[in-house]
CSV table of C-alpha atoms and ligand atoms in Angstrom, one decimal:
chain,number,residue,atom,x,y,z
A,1,UNK,CA,7.0,-12.6,-8.3
A,2,UNK,CA,4.0,-10.9,-9.8
A,3,UNK,CA,4.1,-7.2,-9.4
A,4,UNK,CA,1.3,-5.3,-7.7
A,5,UNK,CA,-0.1,-1.9,-8.5
A,6,UNK,CA,-2.3,-0.6,-5.7
A,7,UNK,CA,-4.5,2.5,-5.8
A,8,UNK,CA,-5.2,4.4,-2.7
A,9,UNK,CA,-8.4,6.4,-3.4
A,10,UNK,CA,-8.2,8.1,0.0
A,11,UNK,CA,-11.4,10.3,0.8
A,12,UNK,CA,-12.3,11.0,-2.8
A,13,UNK,CA,-15.4,10.5,-4.9
A,14,UNK,CA,-19.0,9.7,-4.6
A,15,UNK,CA,-20.3,6.1,-4.6
A,16,UNK,CA,-21.2,6.4,-8.2
A,17,UNK,CA,-17.7,7.7,-9.1
A,18,UNK,CA,-16.0,4.9,-7.2
A,19,UNK,CA,-18.0,2.3,-9.0
A,20,UNK,CA,-17.2,4.0,-12.3
A,21,UNK,CA,-13.6,4.1,-11.4
A,22,UNK,CA,-13.7,0.4,-10.6
A,23,UNK,CA,-15.3,-0.4,-13.9
A,24,UNK,CA,-12.6,1.7,-15.6
A,25,UNK,CA,-9.8,-0.6,-14.3
A,26,UNK,CA,-11.6,-4.0,-14.2
A,27,UNK,CA,-10.1,-5.2,-17.5
A,28,UNK,CA,-6.7,-5.1,-15.7
A,29,UNK,CA,-3.3,-5.6,-17.2
A,30,UNK,CA,-1.9,-9.1,-18.1
A,31,UNK,CA,0.9,-10.2,-15.7
A,32,UNK,CA,0.2,-7.6,-13.1
A,33,UNK,CA,-2.0,-7.7,-10.0
A,34,UNK,CA,-4.1,-4.7,-9.3
A,35,UNK,CA,-5.6,-3.6,-6.0
A,36,UNK,CA,-7.9,-0.6,-5.4
A,37,UNK,CA,-8.6,0.9,-2.0
A,38,UNK,CA,-11.8,3.0,-1.7
A,39,UNK,CA,-13.2,4.6,1.4
A,40,UNK,CA,-15.1,2.3,3.8
A,41,UNK,CA,-18.7,3.0,2.5
A,42,UNK,CA,-17.6,2.2,-1.0
A,43,UNK,CA,-15.9,-1.1,-0.3
A,44,UNK,CA,-18.8,-3.4,-0.9
A,45,UNK,CA,-20.2,-1.8,-4.0
A,46,UNK,CA,-16.7,-1.6,-5.5
A,47,UNK,CA,-16.1,-5.3,-4.6
A,48,UNK,CA,-19.4,-6.2,-6.3
A,49,UNK,CA,-18.4,-4.1,-9.4
A,50,UNK,CA,-15.1,-6.0,-9.6
A,51,UNK,CA,-16.5,-9.5,-9.0
A,52,UNK,CA,-15.0,-12.0,-11.5
A,53,UNK,CA,-12.2,-9.6,-12.4
A,54,UNK,CA,-8.5,-9.9,-11.3
A,55,UNK,CA,-8.7,-6.6,-9.5
A,56,UNK,CA,-8.7,-6.9,-5.7
A,57,UNK,CA,-10.2,-4.5,-3.2
A,58,UNK,CA,-8.7,-3.2,0.0
A,59,UNK,CA,-9.6,-0.8,2.8
A,60,UNK,CA,-7.4,2.1,3.9
A,61,UNK,CA,-7.4,1.3,7.6
A,62,UNK,CA,-9.0,-1.0,10.2
A,63,UNK,CA,-9.3,-1.1,14.0
A,64,UNK,CA,-7.0,-3.3,16.1
A,65,UNK,CA,-9.9,-4.8,18.2
A,66,UNK,CA,-12.1,-7.6,16.9
A,67,UNK,CA,-15.2,-5.8,18.2
A,68,UNK,CA,-16.5,-3.6,20.9
A,69,UNK,CA,-17.4,0.0,21.9
A,70,UNK,CA,-15.4,1.8,19.3
A,71,UNK,CA,-17.7,4.4,17.8
A,72,UNK,CA,-16.9,5.2,14.2
A,73,UNK,CA,-14.3,2.4,13.8
A,74,UNK,CA,-14.3,-0.6,11.5
A,75,UNK,CA,-12.9,-4.0,12.4
A,76,UNK,CA,-10.8,-6.1,10.1
A,77,UNK,CA,-13.5,-8.8,10.0
A,78,UNK,CA,-16.0,-6.1,8.9
A,79,UNK,CA,-13.6,-5.1,6.1
A,80,UNK,CA,-13.3,-8.8,5.1
A,81,UNK,CA,-17.0,-9.1,5.1
A,82,UNK,CA,-17.4,-6.5,2.4
A,83,UNK,CA,-15.5,-8.6,-0.1
A,84,UNK,CA,-12.2,-6.8,0.5
A,85,UNK,CA,-9.1,-8.9,0.7
A,86,UNK,CA,-6.4,-6.3,1.6
A,87,UNK,CA,-6.0,-3.3,4.0
A,88,UNK,CA,-3.5,-0.4,3.9
A,89,UNK,CA,-2.1,0.1,7.4
A,90,UNK,CA,0.2,2.7,8.8
A,91,UNK,CA,-0.2,5.2,5.9
A,92,UNK,CA,1.7,8.4,6.8
A,93,UNK,CA,-1.6,10.4,6.7
A,94,UNK,CA,-2.9,8.1,9.5
A,95,UNK,CA,0.4,8.2,11.4
A,96,UNK,CA,0.4,12.1,11.2
A,97,UNK,CA,-3.3,12.9,11.4
A,98,UNK,CA,-4.3,10.2,13.9
A,99,UNK,CA,-1.2,9.8,15.9
A,100,UNK,CA,-0.7,6.2,14.9
A,101,UNK,CA,2.5,4.8,16.4
A,102,UNK,CA,4.4,1.7,15.3
A,103,UNK,CA,2.8,-0.1,18.2
A,104,UNK,CA,-0.7,0.9,17.0
A,105,UNK,CA,0.1,-0.2,13.5
A,106,UNK,CA,1.5,-3.5,14.8
A,107,UNK,CA,-1.7,-4.2,16.6
A,108,UNK,CA,-3.8,-3.4,13.5
A,109,UNK,CA,-1.6,-5.5,11.3
A,110,UNK,CA,-2.1,-8.5,13.7
A,111,UNK,CA,-5.9,-7.9,13.6
A,112,UNK,CA,-5.8,-7.8,9.8
A,113,UNK,CA,-3.9,-11.1,9.6
A,114,UNK,CA,-6.2,-12.7,12.1
A,115,UNK,CA,-9.2,-11.7,9.9
A,116,UNK,CA,-7.6,-13.1,6.8
A,117,UNK,CA,-6.7,-9.7,5.2
A,118,UNK,CA,-3.4,-9.1,3.5
A,119,UNK,CA,-1.9,-6.0,5.1
A,120,UNK,CA,-0.2,-3.4,2.9
A,121,UNK,CA,2.1,-1.8,5.6
A,122,UNK,CA,3.4,1.7,4.9
A,123,UNK,CA,6.7,3.1,6.1
A,124,UNK,CA,8.6,6.2,5.1
A,125,UNK,CA,10.7,9.1,6.4
A,126,UNK,CA,9.8,12.8,6.6
A,127,UNK,CA,11.8,15.3,4.7
A,128,UNK,CA,13.6,16.4,7.8
A,129,UNK,CA,14.6,12.8,8.6
A,130,UNK,CA,16.0,12.4,5.0
A,131,UNK,CA,17.9,15.6,5.2
A,132,UNK,CA,19.4,14.5,8.5
A,133,UNK,CA,20.6,11.3,6.8
A,134,UNK,CA,18.2,9.2,8.8
A,135,UNK,CA,15.9,7.8,6.1
A,136,UNK,CA,17.2,4.2,6.3
A,137,UNK,CA,17.3,4.2,10.1
A,138,UNK,CA,13.7,5.5,10.3
A,139,UNK,CA,12.4,3.0,7.8
A,140,UNK,CA,14.2,0.1,9.5
A,141,UNK,CA,12.8,1.1,12.9
A,142,UNK,CA,9.2,1.3,11.5
A,143,UNK,CA,9.6,-2.1,9.9
A,144,UNK,CA,10.9,-3.6,13.2
A,145,UNK,CA,8.2,-1.9,15.2
A,146,UNK,CA,5.1,-2.6,13.1
A,147,UNK,CA,5.6,-6.0,11.4
A,148,UNK,CA,4.3,-8.9,13.4
A,149,UNK,CA,5.1,-12.6,13.3
A,150,UNK,CA,3.2,-14.3,10.5
A,151,UNK,CA,3.3,-11.2,8.2
A,152,UNK,CA,5.7,-12.8,5.6
A,153,UNK,CA,4.1,-16.2,5.5
A,154,UNK,CA,0.6,-14.6,5.1
A,155,UNK,CA,1.8,-12.6,2.0
A,156,UNK,CA,2.0,-9.2,3.8
A,157,UNK,CA,3.1,-6.4,1.6
A,158,UNK,CA,5.3,-3.4,2.5
A,159,UNK,CA,5.1,0.0,0.8
A,160,UNK,CA,7.9,2.5,1.1
A,161,UNK,CA,6.4,5.9,0.9
A,162,UNK,CA,8.6,8.9,1.7
A,163,UNK,CA,6.2,11.3,3.4
A,164,UNK,CA,7.6,14.3,1.4
A,165,UNK,CA,7.0,12.5,-1.9
A,166,UNK,CA,3.2,11.9,-1.3
A,167,UNK,CA,1.1,14.2,-3.4
A,168,UNK,CA,3.9,16.6,-4.0
A,169,UNK,CA,5.1,15.5,-7.5
A,170,UNK,CA,8.6,15.0,-6.0
A,171,UNK,CA,10.2,11.6,-5.8
A,172,UNK,CA,13.5,10.3,-4.4
A,173,UNK,CA,16.1,9.5,-7.1
A,174,UNK,CA,16.1,5.9,-8.4
A,175,UNK,CA,19.3,5.3,-6.5
A,176,UNK,CA,17.7,6.4,-3.2
A,177,UNK,CA,14.7,4.2,-3.8
A,178,UNK,CA,16.9,1.3,-4.6
A,179,UNK,CA,18.9,1.8,-1.4
A,180,UNK,CA,15.9,1.9,0.8
A,181,UNK,CA,14.3,-1.2,-0.9
A,182,UNK,CA,17.6,-3.0,-0.5
A,183,UNK,CA,17.7,-2.2,3.2
A,184,UNK,CA,14.1,-3.3,3.6
A,185,UNK,CA,14.7,-6.6,1.9
A,186,UNK,CA,17.8,-7.2,3.9
A,187,UNK,CA,16.0,-6.4,7.2
A,188,UNK,CA,13.1,-8.7,6.3
A,189,UNK,CA,15.3,-11.6,5.3
A,190,UNK,CA,17.4,-11.2,8.5
A,191,UNK,CA,14.3,-11.4,10.6
A,192,UNK,CA,12.0,-13.8,8.7
A,193,UNK,CA,14.5,-15.9,6.7
A,194,UNK,CA,14.5,-16.6,2.9
A,195,UNK,CA,10.7,-16.5,2.7
A,196,UNK,CA,11.0,-12.7,2.8
A,197,UNK,CA,12.7,-12.7,-0.6
A,198,UNK,CA,9.1,-13.0,-2.0
A,199,UNK,CA,7.6,-10.3,0.1
A,200,UNK,CA,6.3,-7.6,-2.3
A,201,UNK,CA,8.0,-4.2,-1.7
A,202,UNK,CA,6.1,-1.4,-3.3
A,203,UNK,CA,7.2,2.2,-3.8
A,204,UNK,CA,4.7,5.0,-3.3
A,205,UNK,CA,4.9,8.7,-3.6
A,206,UNK,CA,4.0,10.7,-6.8
A,207,UNK,CA,4.2,7.6,-9.1
A,208,UNK,CA,2.9,8.6,-12.5
A,209,UNK,CA,2.8,7.0,-16.0
A,210,UNK,CA,6.0,9.0,-16.8
A,211,UNK,CA,8.2,7.8,-13.9
A,212,UNK,CA,6.8,4.3,-13.3
A,213,UNK,CA,9.0,2.4,-15.7
A,214,UNK,CA,12.3,3.7,-14.2
A,215,UNK,CA,11.1,2.8,-10.7
A,216,UNK,CA,9.9,-0.7,-11.7
A,217,UNK,CA,13.2,-1.5,-13.3
A,218,UNK,CA,14.9,-1.3,-9.9
A,219,UNK,CA,15.8,-4.4,-8.0
A,220,UNK,CA,13.4,-5.0,-5.1
A,221,UNK,CA,10.7,-2.7,-6.4
A,222,UNK,CA,7.8,-5.1,-6.9
A,223,UNK,CA,5.1,-2.6,-7.8
A,224,UNK,CA,3.7,0.7,-6.6
A,225,UNK,CA,1.2,2.2,-4.2
A,226,UNK,CA,-0.4,5.1,-6.1
A,227,UNK,CA,-2.5,7.9,-4.8
A,228,UNK,CA,-3.5,10.8,-7.1
A,229,UNK,CA,-2.9,8.9,-10.4
A,230,UNK,CA,-5.0,6.0,-9.3
A,231,UNK,CA,-8.1,8.3,-9.6
A,232,UNK,CA,-7.8,8.3,-13.4
A,233,UNK,CA,-8.3,4.8,-14.8
A,234,UNK,CA,-6.1,5.5,-17.9
A,235,UNK,CA,-3.2,6.7,-15.7
A,236,UNK,CA,-3.6,3.8,-13.3
A,237,UNK,CA,-3.6,1.2,-16.1
A,238,UNK,CA,-0.7,3.1,-17.8
A,239,UNK,CA,1.3,2.7,-14.6
A,240,UNK,CA,0.5,-1.0,-14.5
A,241,UNK,CA,1.6,-1.3,-18.2
A,242,UNK,CA,5.0,0.2,-17.3
A,243,UNK,CA,5.9,-3.0,-15.4
A,244,UNK,CA,8.6,-4.7,-17.4
A,245,UNK,CA,7.4,-8.0,-19.0
B,1,PEP,C1,-0.3,7.7,-1.2
B,1,PEP,O1,-0.9,8.6,-0.6
B,1,PEP,O2,-0.2,6.5,-0.9
B,1,PEP,C2,0.4,8.2,-2.5
B,1,PEP,C3,1.4,7.4,-2.9
B,1,PEP,O3,0.0,9.4,-3.0
B,1,PEP,P1,0.5,10.0,-4.4
B,1,PEP,O4,0.6,8.9,-5.4
B,1,PEP,O5,-0.6,11.0,-4.8
B,1,PEP,O6,1.8,10.7,-4.1
């Protein structure tokens, strides 16, 4: 399967900076799919800047409802309408800062699929959960609770992002990443059948040009979700070039 390198730009940058960033990565990397996820107001201009390129655009969240009295929220169809094709859902910053439960993430994922968006569903344990030996159980429960029917056949993507590795410069060992990705693959195949062997499983959490190749060499690591390093075009492209040919 073609690997995917996705950039989560979070709440960074002016409109001009986001468009420049998009222009900086639009050449892409042969053999690798790229996705960039700017803040809502930058989605359409970034999608326009990337027209005709192989770099896809995604949002960082969407609402579960199709429409209605939800002040400040954005529906999946509105995201799709900007030219975006993907949406990150269940990021740990949303789970922590906005109290998003697995049930809420499930509802958003269903809304994304209904609107024709590809969800990039994030799961991952806290440091306390890992230290308690519960990482695999936590991730399995999140997958079970937040992935709807139709996810696999619609090309849904899963990102394993240990909460303690996000923005900290720390990463699990390669063996720990391989173990969780193996568990996720097994759980998805058990539930959805052989089609889930082609579901892309990304690793996220302090991925940099220097550690990317080791991560991408692991079985069942099909790319990365990148935060900080995705804000520097050279670093983002260097991570994509670290994918084995
Ligand atoms: C993220 O927030 O999705 C992320 C992976 O961040 P960073 O790469 O900065 O750790």
